[in-house]
Amino acid sequence: MPFRLHRILLAAMLAWPASLAPALAHEFKARTIIINHPWSRATPAVAPSAGGYFTVINTGTEPDRLVSIASPLAERVEIHESSIVDGVARMRPLPHGIEIAAGETVELQPGKIHLMFIRPSAPLVEGERFDATLFFEKAGDVDVEFAVQGMGTRPANSESHEDHRTHAQ
Amino acid sequence: MRSLRLIRIAAWTAAATIGSVVIGLTVLAPDAPGIATNIVSSGPSAIGGPFTLTSHHGETVSNESLAGKPYLAFFGFTHCPDICPTTLFELTDLARELDEYADRLNVLFITVDPERDTQELLQGYMTSFDRRFLAVRGTQAQTDAVVAAFAAHVQKVPLESGGYTMDHTAGVYMIDAEGGFVGTLDMHEPRETRMRKLRRLTGA
């Protein structure tokens, strides 16, 4: 009897995080790299650029680096970091890409590190998806799909960040 | 021994409470309308001072044409995919909640990049936000003047890949119906705080 109870509890525990995951969450893998939920925001009707965000997890024992990105959507894709320093908004390219240390998680999100799709061929509409390829120094190419969310979408809350980290371990 | 310790804890708690009330009053006091006026008059020149720009609809927008209604103003540019549309979207969202009170308010998105942000581009861009909002641009001289009028920080930063980006003041300025600077909205403060400021500004 107690044996069976354990099994039910275990099943419930396994099902729990899945039921909490947002409906749009999707994941891509290449070797030790996991790309969690690539997403973008709907752009204004005329927008010279669009942002791109995801969580990248390095489950390996060596650092890796996201060096570049390509997408049929845009003329080119750059990696940028936004910040607000002393009340002034800044944006700087990260020409050497993003290093993901062994066992680390890096979150790309609005107002922080993000991708910038330059001159998208069409405005991004909520609910649509578009392709992109991420190039990692060690993990190689990862084909991903960005889900376009509403214009007001904010980054996932800190709780789900914790969630991602737990998954990585 | 134990009761002594309790008394000590009680005394410290009381001191801390009185302390925080005093700090609270000091922090909150400048929010009072009277004191805010004093701060403005002694502040670095008059924020919201003379400027003339053109809206995305083509009409002239100046500190004089805006008088009689409070307004919000913030600096940005359309090549910024990240912070600028977020601010515009969040203001759209706040305006929706203010409902008809948002009619008592003008909202200006002042481009710091008139070179790339043409009137035509701004027209298309603004269709995605509250239709009452105005994107405004000027010649480089007019842009420099409005940046100075708001004591804002704007800097063009060349990028290695060619092109450039713009550093700019991120906050949203709140100006009252008399053209006086009231304070700023910070998009990182709680939504409720921003709503409270906007209700006070529009008399909602």
PDB file of C-alpha atoms in Angstrom, chain B residues 37-163:
ATOM      1  CA  THR B  37       6.314  73.676  -6.636  1.00  0.00           C
ATOM      2  CA  ASN B  38       9.218  74.918  -4.521  1.00  0.00           C
ATOM      3  CA  ILE B  39      11.438  72.164  -5.872  1.00  0.00           C
ATOM      4  CA  VAL B  40      10.528  73.055  -9.446  1.00  0.00           C
ATOM      5  CA  SER B  41      11.185  76.778  -9.007  1.00  0.00           C
ATOM      6  CA  SER B  42      14.591  76.109  -7.477  1.00  0.00           C
ATOM      7  CA  GLY B  43      15.370  73.285  -9.904  1.00  0.00           C
ATOM      8  CA  PRO B  44      17.824  73.351 -12.815  1.00  0.00           C
ATOM      9  CA  SER B  45      16.075  75.836 -15.154  1.00  0.00           C
ATOM     10  CA  ALA B  46      12.430  75.209 -16.021  1.00  0.00           C
ATOM     11  CA  ILE B  47      11.956  71.645 -17.281  1.00  0.00           C
ATOM     12  CA  GLY B  48       9.387  71.669 -20.079  1.00  0.00           C
ATOM     13  CA  GLY B  49      10.695  75.061 -21.265  1.00  0.00           C
ATOM     14  CA  PRO B  50      10.312  76.392 -24.810  1.00  0.00           C
ATOM     15  CA  PHE B  51      10.322  73.873 -27.656  1.00  0.00           C
ATOM     16  CA  THR B  52       8.628  73.470 -31.034  1.00  0.00           C
ATOM     17  CA  LEU B  53       8.286  70.139 -32.835  1.00  0.00           C
ATOM     18  CA  THR B  54       6.041  68.475 -35.433  1.00  0.00           C
ATOM     19  CA  SER B  55       3.760  65.547 -34.663  1.00  0.00           C
ATOM     20  CA  HIS B  56       3.464  62.397 -36.772  1.00  0.00           C
ATOM     21  CA  HIS B  57       0.174  63.866 -38.047  1.00  0.00           C
ATOM     22  CA  GLY B  58       2.060  66.944 -39.252  1.00  0.00           C
ATOM     23  CA  GLU B  59       0.790  69.504 -36.721  1.00  0.00           C
ATOM     24  CA  THR B  60       3.004  71.804 -34.697  1.00  0.00           C
ATOM     25  CA  VAL B  61       3.431  70.793 -31.068  1.00  0.00           C
ATOM     26  CA  SER B  62       5.068  73.265 -28.691  1.00  0.00           C
ATOM     27  CA  ASN B  63       5.143  73.963 -24.978  1.00  0.00           C
ATOM     28  CA  GLU B  64       2.601  76.727 -25.783  1.00  0.00           C
ATOM     29  CA  SER B  65       0.225  74.511 -27.775  1.00  0.00           C
ATOM     30  CA  LEU B  66       0.291  71.969 -24.933  1.00  0.00           C
ATOM     31  CA  ALA B  67      -0.573  74.486 -22.209  1.00  0.00           C
ATOM     32  CA  GLY B  68      -3.916  73.931 -20.481  1.00  0.00           C
ATOM     33  CA  LYS B  69      -3.565  70.147 -20.309  1.00  0.00           C
ATOM     34  CA  PRO B  70      -1.039  68.063 -18.382  1.00  0.00           C
ATOM     35  CA  TYR B  71       1.244  65.923 -20.490  1.00  0.00           C
ATOM     36  CA  LEU B  72       3.746  63.105 -20.381  1.00  0.00           C
ATOM     37  CA  ALA B  73       6.925  63.281 -22.431  1.00  0.00           C
ATOM     38  CA  PHE B  74       9.680  60.775 -22.988  1.00  0.00           C
ATOM     39  CA  PHE B  75      12.645  60.417 -25.293  1.00  0.00           C
ATOM     40  CA  GLY B  76      13.293  57.466 -27.576  1.00  0.00           C
ATOM     41  CA  PHE B  77      13.826  56.308 -31.155  1.00  0.00           C
ATOM     42  CA  THR B  78      12.243  53.643 -33.333  1.00  0.00           C
ATOM     43  CA  HIS B  79      15.496  51.749 -34.010  1.00  0.00           C
ATOM     44  CA  CYS B  80      15.466  50.759 -30.348  1.00  0.00           C
ATOM     45  CA  PRO B  81      13.602  47.433 -30.266  1.00  0.00           C
ATOM     46  CA  ASP B  82      13.715  47.010 -26.548  1.00  0.00           C
ATOM     47  CA  ILE B  83      13.073  49.806 -24.068  1.00  0.00           C
ATOM     48  CA  CYS B  84      11.198  52.322 -26.280  1.00  0.00           C
ATOM     49  CA  PRO B  85       8.317  50.147 -27.526  1.00  0.00           C
ATOM     50  CA  THR B  86       7.993  48.735 -23.997  1.00  0.00           C
ATOM     51  CA  THR B  87       7.504  52.233 -22.590  1.00  0.00           C
ATOM     52  CA  LEU B  88       4.972  53.082 -25.319  1.00  0.00           C
ATOM     53  CA  PHE B  89       3.108  49.858 -24.780  1.00  0.00           C
ATOM     54  CA  GLU B  90       2.986  50.271 -21.018  1.00  0.00           C
ATOM     55  CA  LEU B  91       1.745  53.835 -21.376  1.00  0.00           C
ATOM     56  CA  THR B  92      -0.918  52.529 -23.780  1.00  0.00           C
ATOM     57  CA  ASP B  93      -1.923  50.066 -21.089  1.00  0.00           C
ATOM     58  CA  LEU B  94      -2.059  52.758 -18.365  1.00  0.00           C
ATOM     59  CA  ALA B  95      -4.063  55.046 -20.672  1.00  0.00           C
ATOM     60  CA  ARG B  96      -6.576  52.233 -21.183  1.00  0.00           C
ATOM     61  CA  GLU B  97      -7.091  51.972 -17.443  1.00  0.00           C
ATOM     62  CA  LEU B  98      -7.366  55.764 -17.084  1.00  0.00           C
ATOM     63  CA  ASP B  99     -10.082  55.499 -19.733  1.00  0.00           C
ATOM     64  CA  GLU B 100     -11.704  58.855 -20.472  1.00  0.00           C
ATOM     65  CA  TYR B 101      -9.334  60.576 -18.042  1.00  0.00           C
ATOM     66  CA  ALA B 102      -6.570  59.861 -20.548  1.00  0.00           C
ATOM     67  CA  ASP B 103      -8.310  62.481 -22.741  1.00  0.00           C
ATOM     68  CA  ARG B 104      -7.192  65.046 -20.177  1.00  0.00           C
ATOM     69  CA  LEU B 105      -3.608  64.139 -20.944  1.00  0.00           C
ATOM     70  CA  ASN B 106      -1.248  64.489 -23.893  1.00  0.00           C
ATOM     71  CA  VAL B 107       1.466  61.883 -24.357  1.00  0.00           C
ATOM     72  CA  LEU B 108       4.572  62.778 -26.363  1.00  0.00           C
ATOM     73  CA  PHE B 109       7.136  60.340 -27.707  1.00  0.00           C
ATOM     74  CA  ILE B 110      10.000  62.672 -28.622  1.00  0.00           C
ATOM     75  CA  THR B 111      12.385  61.103 -31.096  1.00  0.00           C
ATOM     76  CA  VAL B 112      16.068  61.694 -30.412  1.00  0.00           C
ATOM     77  CA  ASP B 113      16.861  60.322 -33.886  1.00  0.00           C
ATOM     78  CA  PRO B 114      15.149  62.679 -36.375  1.00  0.00           C
ATOM     79  CA  GLU B 115      17.617  61.565 -39.037  1.00  0.00           C
ATOM     80  CA  ARG B 116      16.100  58.063 -39.284  1.00  0.00           C
ATOM     81  CA  ASP B 117      12.713  58.712 -37.664  1.00  0.00           C
ATOM     82  CA  THR B 118      10.972  60.465 -40.510  1.00  0.00           C
ATOM     83  CA  GLN B 119       7.392  61.637 -40.130  1.00  0.00           C
ATOM     84  CA  GLU B 120       6.306  58.820 -42.442  1.00  0.00           C
ATOM     85  CA  LEU B 121       8.050  56.162 -40.351  1.00  0.00           C
ATOM     86  CA  LEU B 122       6.585  57.592 -37.148  1.00  0.00           C
ATOM     87  CA  GLN B 123       3.091  57.532 -38.701  1.00  0.00           C
ATOM     88  CA  GLY B 124       3.334  53.791 -39.269  1.00  0.00           C
ATOM     89  CA  TYR B 125       5.006  53.154 -35.928  1.00  0.00           C
ATOM     90  CA  MET B 126       2.354  54.954 -33.876  1.00  0.00           C
ATOM     91  CA  THR B 127      -0.575  52.960 -35.311  1.00  0.00           C
ATOM     92  CA  SER B 128       0.372  50.224 -32.817  1.00  0.00           C
ATOM     93  CA  PHE B 129      -0.171  52.367 -29.712  1.00  0.00           C
ATOM     94  CA  ASP B 130      -2.912  54.473 -28.131  1.00  0.00           C
ATOM     95  CA  ARG B 131      -4.167  56.667 -30.986  1.00  0.00           C
ATOM     96  CA  ARG B 132      -4.106  59.749 -28.744  1.00  0.00           C
ATOM     97  CA  PHE B 133      -0.325  59.546 -28.331  1.00  0.00           C
ATOM     98  CA  LEU B 134       1.843  61.824 -30.433  1.00  0.00           C
ATOM     99  CA  ALA B 135       5.266  61.019 -31.836  1.00  0.00           C
ATOM    100  CA  VAL B 136       7.067  64.326 -32.301  1.00  0.00           C
ATOM    101  CA  ARG B 137      10.189  65.211 -34.226  1.00  0.00           C
ATOM    102  CA  GLY B 138      12.086  68.302 -35.241  1.00  0.00           C
ATOM    103  CA  THR B 139      15.141  69.458 -37.108  1.00  0.00           C
ATOM    104  CA  GLN B 140      18.411  68.677 -35.357  1.00  0.00           C
ATOM    105  CA  ALA B 141      18.372  72.203 -33.851  1.00  0.00           C
ATOM    106  CA  GLN B 142      14.778  71.759 -32.610  1.00  0.00           C
ATOM    107  CA  THR B 143      15.701  68.346 -31.218  1.00  0.00           C
ATOM    108  CA  ASP B 144      18.705  69.789 -29.385  1.00  0.00           C
ATOM    109  CA  ALA B 145      16.423  72.512 -27.990  1.00  0.00           C
ATOM    110  CA  VAL B 146      13.833  70.057 -26.629  1.00  0.00           C
ATOM    111  CA  VAL B 147      16.567  67.886 -25.093  1.00  0.00           C
ATOM    112  CA  ALA B 148      17.898  70.997 -23.343  1.00  0.00           C
ATOM    113  CA  ALA B 149      14.372  72.071 -22.356  1.00  0.00           C
ATOM    114  CA  PHE B 150      13.973  68.797 -20.431  1.00  0.00           C
ATOM    115  CA  ALA B 151      17.559  68.730 -19.142  1.00  0.00           C
ATOM    116  CA  ALA B 152      17.712  65.278 -20.748  1.00  0.00           C
ATOM    117  CA  HIS B 153      20.768  63.305 -21.700  1.00  0.00           C
ATOM    118  CA  VAL B 154      21.025  62.257 -25.348  1.00  0.00           C
ATOM    119  CA  GLN B 155      24.119  60.993 -27.086  1.00  0.00           C
ATOM    120  CA  LYS B 156      24.709  59.499 -30.509  1.00  0.00           C
ATOM    121  CA  VAL B 157      26.998  56.467 -30.264  1.00  0.00           C
ATOM    122  CA  PRO B 158      28.576  55.101 -33.452  1.00  0.00           C
ATOM    123  CA  LEU B 159      28.593  51.302 -33.800  1.00  0.00           C
ATOM    124  CA  GLU B 160      31.467  49.241 -35.177  1.00  0.00           C
ATOM    125  CA  SER B 161      29.128  47.555 -37.647  1.00  0.00           C
ATOM    126  CA  GLY B 162      28.414  50.981 -39.162  1.00  0.00           C
ATOM    127  CA  GLY B 163      25.271  52.775 -38.104  1.00  0.00           C
TER     128      GLY B 163
END
